[in-house]
CSV table of C-alpha atoms in Angstrom, one decimal:
chain,number,residue,atom,x,y,z
E,1,MET,CA,-17.8,108.2,-43.6
E,2,PHE,CA,-20.7,110.2,-44.0
E,3,ASN,CA,-23.0,107.8,-45.7
E,4,LEU,CA,-26.8,109.3,-45.9
E,5,ALA,CA,-28.1,105.4,-45.9
E,6,PRO,CA,-28.3,104.8,-42.3
E,7,MET,CA,-30.5,107.8,-42.2
E,8,PHE,CA,-32.7,106.8,-45.3
E,9,ASP,CA,-33.0,103.1,-42.9
E,10,MET,CA,-34.4,105.0,-40.3
E,11,ALA,CA,-38.5,104.9,-39.5
E,12,PRO,CA,-40.2,108.2,-40.2
E,13,SER,CA,-41.0,108.3,-35.9
E,14,ALA,CA,-37.3,107.9,-35.5
E,15,LEU,CA,-35.9,110.8,-37.4
E,16,ALA,CA,-39.3,113.1,-36.0
E,17,LEU,CA,-37.9,112.2,-32.7
E,18,ILE,CA,-34.5,112.9,-33.8
E,19,PHE,CA,-35.4,116.1,-35.2
E,20,ILE,CA,-37.6,117.5,-31.9
E,21,ALA,CA,-35.2,115.8,-29.4
E,22,PHE,CA,-32.6,118.5,-31.1
E,23,CYS,CA,-34.7,121.4,-31.8
E,24,LEU,CA,-36.0,121.2,-28.3
E,25,GLY,CA,-32.2,121.0,-26.6
E,26,GLY,CA,-31.0,123.6,-28.9
E,27,LEU,CA,-34.3,126.0,-27.6
E,28,VAL,CA,-33.0,125.6,-24.2
E,29,LYS,CA,-29.4,126.5,-24.8
E,30,GLY,CA,-30.3,129.7,-26.8
E,31,VAL,CA,-32.3,130.9,-23.8
E,32,SER,CA,-29.6,129.3,-21.0
E,33,GLY,CA,-26.5,129.3,-22.8
E,34,MET,CA,-26.7,125.0,-21.5
E,35,GLY,CA,-28.7,122.2,-21.4
E,36,LEU,CA,-28.3,120.8,-25.5
E,37,PRO,CA,-27.1,117.5,-24.7
E,38,THR,CA,-29.3,117.4,-21.5
E,39,VAL,CA,-32.1,117.7,-22.9
E,40,ALA,CA,-31.5,115.5,-26.3
E,41,MET,CA,-30.1,113.1,-24.5
E,42,GLY,CA,-32.9,112.4,-22.1
E,43,LEU,CA,-35.4,111.9,-25.1
E,44,LEU,CA,-33.3,110.1,-27.5
E,45,ALA,CA,-32.8,107.4,-24.6
E,46,THR,CA,-36.4,106.8,-25.0
E,47,VAL,CA,-35.8,105.1,-28.6
E,48,PHE,CA,-32.4,104.2,-29.1
E,49,PRO,CA,-29.6,102.6,-27.4
E,50,PRO,CA,-27.5,104.9,-25.3
E,51,ALA,CA,-24.5,104.3,-27.5
E,52,GLN,CA,-26.1,105.9,-30.7
E,53,ALA,CA,-28.1,108.3,-28.6
E,54,ALA,CA,-24.8,109.7,-27.5
E,55,SER,CA,-23.3,108.9,-31.0
E,56,LEU,CA,-25.8,111.3,-32.5
E,57,LEU,CA,-24.6,114.0,-30.1
E,58,PHE,CA,-21.3,114.6,-30.9
E,59,VAL,CA,-21.2,117.1,-33.6
E,60,PRO,CA,-23.7,119.4,-32.3
E,61,THR,CA,-22.3,119.5,-28.8
E,62,VAL,CA,-18.8,119.7,-29.3
E,63,LEU,CA,-19.2,122.9,-32.1
E,64,THR,CA,-22.1,124.3,-29.7
E,65,ASN,CA,-20.0,124.1,-27.2
E,66,ALA,CA,-16.6,124.8,-28.7
E,67,TRP,CA,-17.8,128.0,-30.2
E,68,GLN,CA,-19.2,128.9,-26.6
E,69,LEU,CA,-15.8,128.4,-25.2
E,70,ALA,CA,-14.3,130.6,-27.9
E,71,THR,CA,-16.4,133.6,-28.3
E,72,GLY,CA,-15.9,134.2,-24.1
E,73,PRO,CA,-13.7,136.6,-22.7
E,74,SER,CA,-10.6,134.4,-22.2
E,75,PRO,CA,-10.5,131.1,-23.5
E,76,PHE,CA,-6.7,130.5,-22.4
E,77,ALA,CA,-7.7,132.4,-18.9
E,78,ALA,CA,-10.0,129.5,-18.3
E,79,LEU,CA,-8.0,126.8,-19.7
E,80,LYS,CA,-5.5,127.8,-17.0
E,81,ARG,CA,-7.9,128.2,-14.0
E,82,PHE,CA,-9.8,125.1,-14.8
E,83,TRP,CA,-7.1,122.5,-16.8
E,84,PRO,CA,-7.0,120.4,-13.6
E,85,MET,CA,-11.0,119.8,-13.8
E,86,VAL,CA,-11.4,119.2,-17.2
E,87,THR,CA,-8.2,117.3,-17.6
E,88,ALA,CA,-10.0,114.5,-14.8
E,89,ASN,CA,-13.1,115.0,-16.6
E,90,ALA,CA,-11.6,113.9,-19.8
E,91,VAL,CA,-9.9,110.8,-18.1
E,92,MET,CA,-13.2,109.5,-16.8
E,93,ALA,CA,-15.1,110.1,-19.2
E,94,VAL,CA,-12.9,107.9,-21.2
E,95,ALA,CA,-12.5,105.1,-19.0
E,96,CYS,CA,-16.6,104.8,-18.3
E,97,ALA,CA,-17.7,105.3,-22.0
E,98,GLY,CA,-17.6,101.9,-22.5
E,99,LEU,CA,-20.8,101.8,-20.1
E,100,LEU,CA,-23.1,103.0,-23.0
E,101,ALA,CA,-22.0,100.5,-25.4
E,102,SER,CA,-21.7,97.1,-23.6
E,103,ALA,CA,-24.4,95.1,-22.1
E,104,TYR,CA,-25.3,96.9,-19.5
E,105,ALA,CA,-26.4,99.9,-21.0
E,106,HIS,CA,-29.5,99.3,-19.8
E,107,TYR,CA,-28.3,100.3,-16.4
E,108,ALA,CA,-26.9,103.6,-18.7
E,109,THR,CA,-30.4,104.8,-19.2
E,110,VAL,CA,-31.5,104.5,-15.3
E,111,LEU,CA,-28.6,106.1,-14.5
E,112,LEU,CA,-29.2,109.2,-16.8
E,113,GLY,CA,-33.0,109.3,-15.5
E,114,VAL,CA,-31.4,109.6,-12.1
E,115,VAL,CA,-29.2,112.2,-12.8
E,116,LEU,CA,-31.8,114.4,-14.7
E,117,LEU,CA,-33.6,113.7,-11.5
E,118,VAL,CA,-31.0,114.7,-9.0
E,119,TYR,CA,-30.4,117.8,-11.4
E,120,ALA,CA,-33.9,118.9,-11.9
E,121,VAL,CA,-34.6,118.6,-8.0
E,122,PHE,CA,-31.6,120.8,-7.2
E,123,GLY,CA,-33.0,123.4,-10.2
E,124,LEU,CA,-36.3,123.6,-8.9
E,125,SER,CA,-34.4,124.2,-5.0
E,126,GLY,CA,-33.0,127.2,-6.6
E,127,ARG,CA,-30.0,126.7,-4.1
E,128,ARG,CA,-26.4,126.8,-4.9
E,129,LEU,CA,-23.3,125.0,-3.8
E,130,PRO,CA,-21.3,126.1,-1.3
E,131,ALA,CA,-18.2,128.2,-2.5
E,132,PRO,CA,-14.7,126.4,-2.1
E,133,ALA,CA,-13.3,127.4,1.1
E,134,HIS,CA,-9.9,129.4,-0.2
E,135,GLY,CA,-7.6,127.1,-1.4
E,136,GLY,CA,-10.3,124.5,-1.7
E,137,GLU,CA,-10.6,125.3,-5.5
E,138,ARG,CA,-7.0,123.3,-5.9
E,139,TRP,CA,-8.6,119.8,-4.8
E,140,MET,CA,-12.6,120.5,-5.4
E,141,SER,CA,-12.0,121.0,-9.2
E,142,PRO,CA,-10.3,117.8,-9.9
E,143,ALA,CA,-12.8,115.8,-7.8
E,144,VAL,CA,-15.6,117.4,-9.8
E,145,GLY,CA,-13.9,116.3,-13.1
E,146,LEU,CA,-13.4,113.2,-12.1
E,147,ALA,CA,-17.2,113.0,-10.8
E,148,THR,CA,-18.6,114.6,-14.2
E,149,GLY,CA,-16.3,112.4,-16.5
E,150,ALA,CA,-17.6,109.1,-14.7
E,151,LEU,CA,-21.0,110.5,-15.0
E,152,THR,CA,-20.7,111.8,-18.7
E,153,GLY,CA,-19.3,108.3,-19.8
E,154,GLY,CA,-22.2,106.7,-18.1
E,155,THR,CA,-24.5,108.3,-19.3
E,156,GLY,CA,-23.8,110.6,-22.0
E,157,VAL,CA,-24.8,114.1,-20.3
E,158,SER,CA,-21.8,116.2,-18.6
E,159,VAL,CA,-23.8,118.4,-16.8
E,160,MET,CA,-23.6,117.2,-13.1
E,161,PRO,CA,-22.1,117.9,-10.9
E,162,ALA,CA,-19.3,120.4,-13.1
E,163,ALA,CA,-22.4,123.3,-13.9
E,164,PRO,CA,-23.5,123.7,-10.0
E,165,TYR,CA,-19.7,123.5,-9.3
E,166,LEU,CA,-18.8,126.1,-11.5
E,167,GLN,CA,-22.1,128.2,-10.4
E,168,SER,CA,-20.8,128.6,-7.1
E,169,LEU,CA,-17.1,130.0,-7.7
E,170,GLY,CA,-19.0,133.2,-8.3
E,171,LEU,CA,-17.7,134.0,-12.1
E,172,ASP,CA,-19.7,136.6,-13.6
E,173,LYS,CA,-22.1,135.6,-16.4
E,174,GLU,CA,-19.5,135.8,-19.5
E,175,ALA,CA,-17.0,134.2,-17.9
E,176,LEU,CA,-19.2,131.5,-16.6
E,177,VAL,CA,-20.8,130.3,-19.9
E,178,GLN,CA,-17.6,130.1,-21.0
E,179,ALA,CA,-16.1,128.0,-18.5
E,180,MET,CA,-19.3,125.6,-18.9
E,181,GLY,CA,-18.1,125.9,-22.6
E,182,LEU,CA,-14.8,124.3,-21.7
E,183,SER,CA,-16.4,121.8,-19.3
E,184,PHE,CA,-18.8,120.4,-21.9
E,185,THR,CA,-16.5,120.0,-24.8
E,186,VAL,CA,-13.9,118.4,-23.2
E,187,SER,CA,-16.5,115.8,-21.8
E,188,THR,CA,-17.9,115.0,-25.3
E,189,LEU,CA,-14.3,114.8,-26.7
E,190,GLY,CA,-13.5,112.2,-24.2
E,191,LEU,CA,-17.3,110.5,-24.6
E,192,GLY,CA,-16.6,110.5,-28.1
E,193,LEU,CA,-13.0,108.8,-27.7
E,194,GLY,CA,-14.1,106.4,-25.0
E,195,LEU,CA,-17.3,105.4,-27.5
E,196,TRP,CA,-14.6,104.8,-30.1
E,197,LEU,CA,-12.3,102.8,-28.6
E,198,ALA,CA,-15.1,100.9,-26.9
E,199,GLY,CA,-16.8,99.7,-30.4
E,200,GLY,CA,-19.3,102.1,-29.7
E,201,PHE,CA,-18.8,104.5,-32.0
E,202,ALA,CA,-20.1,103.6,-35.8
E,203,ALA,CA,-18.8,105.7,-38.4
E,204,GLN,CA,-21.6,105.9,-39.6
E,205,SER,CA,-23.0,108.0,-37.0
E,206,LEU,CA,-21.5,111.4,-37.8
E,207,THR,CA,-23.5,111.9,-40.7
E,208,GLY,CA,-26.8,111.6,-38.1
E,209,SER,CA,-24.7,113.6,-35.9
E,210,ALA,CA,-23.8,116.4,-38.5
E,211,LEU,CA,-27.2,117.0,-39.7
E,212,ALA,CA,-28.6,116.9,-36.4
E,213,LEU,CA,-27.0,121.0,-36.0
E,214,ILE,CA,-29.8,121.9,-38.6
E,215,PRO,CA,-32.4,121.3,-36.0
E,216,ALA,CA,-29.9,121.9,-33.3
E,217,ALA,CA,-29.4,125.7,-34.6
E,218,ILE,CA,-33.3,126.0,-35.6
E,219,GLY,CA,-33.8,125.5,-32.2
E,220,MET,CA,-30.8,128.3,-30.5
E,221,ALA,CA,-32.2,130.6,-33.0
E,222,ALA,CA,-35.6,130.6,-31.5
E,223,GLY,CA,-34.2,130.2,-28.1
E,224,GLN,CA,-32.6,133.3,-28.2
E,225,ALA,CA,-35.2,135.4,-29.5
E,226,LEU,CA,-37.2,133.9,-26.4
E,227,ARG,CA,-34.7,134.6,-24.3
E,228,ARG,CA,-36.2,138.3,-24.9
E,229,ARG,CA,-39.2,137.7,-24.1
E,230,VAL,CA,-39.9,135.2,-21.2
E,231,SER,CA,-38.0,135.9,-17.6
E,232,GLN,CA,-35.2,133.3,-17.0
E,233,THR,CA,-37.3,132.4,-13.5
E,234,THR,CA,-40.0,131.3,-15.3
E,235,PHE,CA,-38.0,129.5,-18.2
E,236,LYS,CA,-36.2,127.6,-15.7
E,237,LYS,CA,-39.5,126.3,-13.7
E,238,VAL,CA,-41.1,125.1,-17.0
E,239,PHE,CA,-37.5,123.6,-18.2
E,240,PHE,CA,-36.9,121.7,-14.5
E,241,VAL,CA,-40.1,120.3,-14.4
E,242,GLY,CA,-40.2,118.8,-17.7
E,243,LEU,CA,-36.3,117.6,-17.1
E,244,LEU,CA,-38.2,115.9,-13.3
E,245,ALA,CA,-41.0,113.6,-15.9
E,246,LEU,CA,-38.6,113.1,-18.4
E,247,GLY,CA,-35.9,111.7,-15.5
E,248,ALA,CA,-38.5,109.7,-13.9
E,249,HIS,CA,-39.6,108.3,-16.8
E,250,LEU,CA,-36.3,106.8,-17.5
E,251,ALA,CA,-35.4,106.0,-14.0
E,252,LEU,CA,-38.2,104.0,-13.9
E,253,GLY,CA,-39.2,102.6,-17.6
E,254,GLY,CA,-35.3,102.7,-18.6
């Protein structure tokens, strides 16, 4: 299963892009607790087909988010509260992942660019979604899960609208990071299963995905160090401006 030959067959420029993409994705995650798949998928999609880019993300995304979930205050409490959201998320991610491996993958790249643009504009606005009305979480969570799963399956990125929705719930910092870890883990597992069922997840991809843990870990370590030196406000502005440019490039040139 772990065959190194496909990696050696890649052009040096492609290998360099993989290294840079996961270093930058890890850096963002180290600073903010999220953003590895968003950044890495956006960069990888400029060169690789969407299904291959999503496959390369699988191991680093699952392991880092599972760790984020497991080290939070109460994984079982998070699962008990958000199981309707993550169940709907997983089902839709599996159902929609075929787009990345289909003849319409070109549109997946454009859709990814649009999602990144919307996320960047929303982030730069400084606004938050309004909290659900009393009792509204019971129907909002599954709806958000369905939308997140559909976008995960169609773009390979699981941040929208799950992250803004979770931020609207007034969770404390640790519980929020844990809830996002749960949502992103389930999204990625659903995406991986959906790609495999659609024939878009080659076993050889696991080699590159496992090796991508190295630059992702380097980036996360750097991000954790940077977090102590740069304000969250400054970092978020730079992050979202970069995401805006990347999203525009993919949406217009995809």
